[in-house]
Amino acid sequence: MSDAIVFIALQTNDDMRPVIEAIEADNPHATVNHYPAMVKIDAPGRLEIRRASVEERIGRPWDVQELQLGLISLAGNIDETEDQFVLGVVSENGK
């Protein structure tokens, strides 16, 4: 795993709290920083947001694109599918 940091910053509201909880649970290597009205989550190399983890917490189907509703900022290369949203770092050799 790369030492380069990726991050996501999300609004702290009722819709995003379960998403934040899911990110924390699925990424034990991440550092969560709480600020007024937002949470910034930093991780070395990779940060995953899994649809199934969010759905467990909210009790309904969740579209990964709903993440955009509470998104403030992010850093990293994005890989988005129906099942997850991943922020990662591409190394110099492209992997």
Coordinates of C-alpha atoms in Angstrom, one line a residue:
M1 CA 0.0 0.0 0.0
S2 CA 1.3 3.4 -0.9
D3 CA 2.1 6.0 1.8
A4 CA 0.5 8.7 -0.3
I5 CA -2.7 10.0 1.4
V6 CA -6.2 9.9 -0.2
F7 CA -9.1 11.6 1.5
I8 CA -12.8 12.3 1.3
A9 CA -14.6 15.2 3.1
L10 CA -18.3 14.8 3.7
Q11 CA -21.1 17.0 5.2
T12 CA -22.1 15.9 8.7
N13 CA -25.9 15.5 8.3
D14 CA -28.4 12.7 8.8
D15 CA -28.0 11.3 5.3
M16 CA -24.2 11.1 5.5
R17 CA -23.8 9.8 9.1
P18 CA -24.4 6.2 8.1
V19 CA -22.0 6.6 5.2
I20 CA -19.3 7.9 7.5
E21 CA -19.9 5.0 9.9
A22 CA -19.5 2.5 7.0
I23 CA -16.3 4.2 5.8
E24 CA -14.9 4.0 9.3
A25 CA -15.8 0.3 9.7
D26 CA -14.5 -0.7 6.3
N27 CA -11.2 1.3 6.5
P28 CA -9.6 0.7 9.9
H29 CA -6.3 2.2 8.6
A30 CA -8.1 5.6 8.0
T31 CA -7.9 8.7 10.2
V32 CA -11.3 10.4 10.9
N33 CA -11.2 14.2 11.6
H34 CA -14.4 15.8 12.8
Y35 CA -14.9 19.5 12.1
P36 CA -18.0 21.7 12.4
A37 CA -20.5 20.5 9.7
M38 CA -18.0 18.1 8.1
V39 CA -15.9 15.0 8.5
K40 CA -12.6 14.5 6.6
I41 CA -11.3 10.9 6.3
D42 CA -7.7 10.4 5.4
A43 CA -6.1 7.1 4.5
P44 CA -2.7 6.0 3.2
G45 CA -3.1 4.6 -0.4
R46 CA -6.7 3.5 -0.6
L47 CA -10.1 4.3 0.8
E48 CA -13.2 2.2 0.1
I49 CA -16.9 3.0 0.4
R50 CA -18.9 -0.2 0.0
R51 CA -22.6 -0.1 -1.0
A52 CA -23.4 -3.2 1.1
S53 CA -21.9 -1.6 4.3
V54 CA -24.0 1.6 3.8
E55 CA -27.2 -0.4 3.1
E56 CA -26.6 -2.4 6.4
R57 CA -26.7 0.8 8.3
I58 CA -29.6 2.6 6.5
G59 CA -31.8 -0.4 5.9
R60 CA -32.7 0.3 2.3
P61 CA -31.0 0.1 -1.1
W62 CA -28.3 2.7 -1.6
D63 CA -27.0 4.0 -4.9
V64 CA -23.2 4.8 -4.7
Q65 CA -24.0 8.0 -6.6
E66 CA -25.9 9.3 -3.5
L67 CA -22.5 9.9 -2.1
Q68 CA -22.4 13.0 -4.3
L69 CA -25.2 14.7 -2.3
G70 CA -22.9 15.1 0.8
L71 CA -19.5 15.3 -0.9
I72 CA -17.4 18.4 -0.1
S73 CA -14.0 17.4 -1.5
L74 CA -11.8 14.4 -2.3
A75 CA -8.3 13.6 -3.3
G76 CA -7.2 10.4 -5.1
N77 CA -7.9 8.5 -8.2
I78 CA -11.6 7.5 -8.4
D79 CA -12.8 4.0 -9.3
E80 CA -16.6 3.9 -9.1
T81 CA -18.8 0.8 -9.7
E82 CA -22.4 -0.1 -8.6
D83 CA -21.0 -1.8 -5.5
Q84 CA -18.2 0.6 -4.3
F85 CA -16.5 3.9 -4.6
V86 CA -12.7 3.7 -4.2
L87 CA -10.1 6.4 -3.8
G88 CA -6.6 5.2 -4.6
V89 CA -3.2 6.2 -5.5
V90 CA -1.6 5.2 -8.8
S91 CA 2.1 4.5 -8.5
E92 CA 4.7 5.7 -11.0
N93 CA 4.5 2.4 -12.9
G94 CA 0.7 2.8 -13.3
K95 CA -0.4 0.2 -10.8

